[in-house]
């Protein structure tokens, strides 16, 4: 209507600060399209000695409905503006060092952080801003520079920031709601764990990472049974079809395509996303980013079963043995194949699963190489799809890599660690979308 009116007479649009969340026919909130505001928020650290999985189901999962019901930004972890709106989608230059955050006092550790849906944060970008030496040389525990990590361009923390993040992890105690656990994982644990795995952190940081991991494993393992019985749960891999359909409706997509990357854990997904954005440029608009929880045990057959059954599948009795899902290897590892799941089709990529079944190079090099391979395959697939297709790329579960001197061993999966339970999911609207 507005476009037709503008053809005959001038149209004046008057806005104020209250309109910053209004949606317009672009894959962005209006505040991003105008480039008038960049939201910054420092997160209050919170950690799980045990998880409190009692957030309302409606807050954890997207509500059904059409595009008219969604006011404000899309659900999930907001992305930065589209490349045509802001030029900072490629890797940003090193930001100035932030003021160090004081460690949370133990007495305040029982205060729950706001739920994920109420927080307007951009953890992946925030994580980069809070790494003052993302491109700098990172010293290993022995004092030698971690040159391999630097050359692989895996953003690592400098010593001061790593110590600060470790203090935040150590200071938080007591039960935590799901939103606070997610926030701390994205903003503190994930970047610190990468630095530890690359050999660029102190013994204090290593202990903080191990302590958080152990607490999460225990809490999620115990809490998952309650989630199955009560239905009160966080956003999970099984919600992907609904998340993708909703994103497609909100952004005027003609069709929705699901791409499952077997083993796309959260940090690997973040590195892959940056490379895909650089590769596609203006040929795709990035709509939403989500942190997804994998059901237990964190293996592919379980996630595929739940993707086919939906939330009702959580109440199904666990089979005595899950059928092994075939994995393409060798030259076929980078090939995409269609898989029928319940009443829907999706495309599956086995590249990560195939590459991690054997030992490999050091952590940073291995993750960077995987991200580069994945980005090449995903970008090529995206370019083959028609314009106005909503492509939703997601993982089914994560993995753990054991460091063995200057190398890494074969990946393990199926446990309840953060590396295995948290995966990435993000939506792209393909074509020259403005």
CSV table of N, CA, C and O in Angstrom, one decimal, residues 255-259 283 336 338 347 378-393 428 430-431:
chain,number,residue,atom,x,y,z
A,255,UNK,N,9.7,-20.6,0.4
A,255,UNK,CA,9.9,-22.0,0.8
A,255,UNK,C,10.9,-22.0,1.9
A,255,UNK,O,11.7,-21.1,2.1
A,256,UNK,N,10.9,-23.1,2.7
A,256,UNK,CA,11.9,-23.3,3.8
A,256,UNK,C,12.7,-24.6,3.5
A,256,UNK,O,12.1,-25.6,3.2
A,257,UNK,N,14.0,-24.5,3.7
A,257,UNK,CA,14.9,-25.7,3.5
A,257,UNK,C,15.7,-25.9,4.8
A,257,UNK,O,16.3,-25.0,5.3
A,258,UNK,N,15.6,-27.1,5.3
A,258,UNK,CA,16.4,-27.4,6.5
A,258,UNK,C,17.7,-28.1,6.1
A,258,UNK,O,17.7,-29.1,5.3
A,259,UNK,N,18.8,-27.7,6.7
A,259,UNK,CA,20.1,-28.3,6.5
A,259,UNK,C,20.7,-28.7,7.8
A,259,UNK,O,21.1,-27.9,8.6
A,283,UNK,N,24.2,-11.9,-1.3
A,283,UNK,CA,23.3,-12.9,-1.8
A,283,UNK,C,22.5,-13.6,-0.7
A,283,UNK,O,21.7,-14.5,-1.1
A,336,UNK,N,25.9,-33.6,0.0
A,336,UNK,CA,24.6,-33.5,0.7
A,336,UNK,C,23.7,-34.6,0.3
A,336,UNK,O,23.7,-35.0,-0.9
A,338,UNK,N,19.5,-36.1,0.9
A,338,UNK,CA,18.2,-35.9,1.5
A,338,UNK,C,17.8,-37.0,2.4
A,338,UNK,O,18.0,-38.2,2.1
A,347,UNK,N,18.0,-31.9,4.4
A,347,UNK,CA,19.2,-32.2,3.8
A,347,UNK,C,20.3,-32.4,4.9
A,347,UNK,O,20.3,-31.6,5.8
A,378,UNK,N,28.2,-25.2,2.5
A,378,UNK,CA,27.0,-24.5,2.8
A,378,UNK,C,26.7,-23.4,1.8
A,378,UNK,O,25.6,-23.2,1.3
A,379,UNK,N,27.8,-22.6,1.5
A,379,UNK,CA,27.6,-21.4,0.6
A,379,UNK,C,27.2,-21.9,-0.8
A,379,UNK,O,26.4,-21.4,-1.5
A,380,UNK,N,27.9,-23.0,-1.3
A,380,UNK,CA,27.6,-23.6,-2.6
A,380,UNK,C,26.2,-24.1,-2.6
A,380,UNK,O,25.4,-23.9,-3.6
A,381,UNK,N,25.7,-24.7,-1.6
A,381,UNK,CA,24.3,-25.2,-1.5
A,381,UNK,C,23.3,-24.0,-1.5
A,381,UNK,O,22.3,-24.1,-2.2
A,382,UNK,N,23.6,-23.0,-0.8
A,382,UNK,CA,22.8,-21.8,-0.7
A,382,UNK,C,22.6,-21.2,-2.0
A,382,UNK,O,21.5,-20.8,-2.4
A,383,UNK,N,23.7,-21.1,-2.8
A,383,UNK,CA,23.6,-20.5,-4.1
A,383,UNK,C,22.8,-21.3,-5.1
A,383,UNK,O,22.4,-20.7,-6.1
A,384,UNK,N,22.6,-22.6,-4.8
A,384,UNK,CA,21.8,-23.4,-5.8
A,384,UNK,C,20.3,-23.3,-5.5
A,384,UNK,O,19.6,-23.8,-6.3
A,385,UNK,N,19.9,-22.7,-4.4
A,385,UNK,CA,18.5,-22.6,-4.1
A,385,UNK,C,17.9,-21.4,-4.7
A,385,UNK,O,18.5,-20.4,-4.9
A,386,UNK,N,16.5,-21.4,-4.9
A,386,UNK,CA,15.8,-20.3,-5.5
A,386,UNK,C,15.8,-19.1,-4.5
A,386,UNK,O,16.0,-19.2,-3.3
A,387,UNK,N,15.7,-17.9,-5.1
A,387,UNK,CA,15.5,-16.7,-4.3
A,387,UNK,C,14.3,-16.8,-3.4
A,387,UNK,O,13.4,-17.5,-3.7
A,388,UNK,N,14.4,-16.1,-2.3
A,388,UNK,CA,13.3,-16.1,-1.3
A,388,UNK,C,13.2,-17.5,-0.6
A,388,UNK,O,12.1,-17.8,0.0
A,389,UNK,N,14.2,-18.3,-0.6
A,389,UNK,CA,14.2,-19.5,0.2
A,389,UNK,C,14.8,-19.2,1.6
A,389,UNK,O,15.8,-18.5,1.7
A,390,UNK,N,14.1,-19.7,2.6
A,390,UNK,CA,14.7,-19.6,4.0
A,390,UNK,C,15.5,-20.9,4.3
A,390,UNK,O,14.9,-21.9,4.4
A,391,UNK,N,16.8,-20.7,4.3
A,391,UNK,CA,17.7,-21.9,4.6
A,391,UNK,C,18.0,-21.8,6.1
A,391,UNK,O,18.6,-20.9,6.6
A,392,UNK,N,17.6,-22.9,6.8
A,392,UNK,CA,17.9,-23.0,8.2
A,392,UNK,C,19.0,-24.1,8.4
A,392,UNK,O,18.8,-25.2,8.2
A,393,UNK,N,20.2,-23.6,8.9
A,393,UNK,CA,21.3,-24.5,9.1
A,393,UNK,C,21.4,-24.8,10.6
A,393,UNK,O,21.4,-23.8,11.4
A,428,UNK,N,19.0,-18.1,7.1
A,428,UNK,CA,19.4,-17.3,6.0
A,428,UNK,C,18.2,-17.1,5.0
A,428,UNK,O,17.6,-18.1,4.6
A,430,UNK,N,17.6,-16.2,1.3
A,430,UNK,CA,18.5,-16.2,0.1
A,430,UNK,C,18.0,-15.3,-1.0
A,430,UNK,O,16.7,-15.1,-1.1
A,431,UNK,N,18.9,-14.8,-1.8
A,431,UNK,CA,18.5,-13.9,-2.9
A,431,UNK,C,18.9,-12.5,-2.5
A,431,UNK,O,19.3,-12.2,-1.4
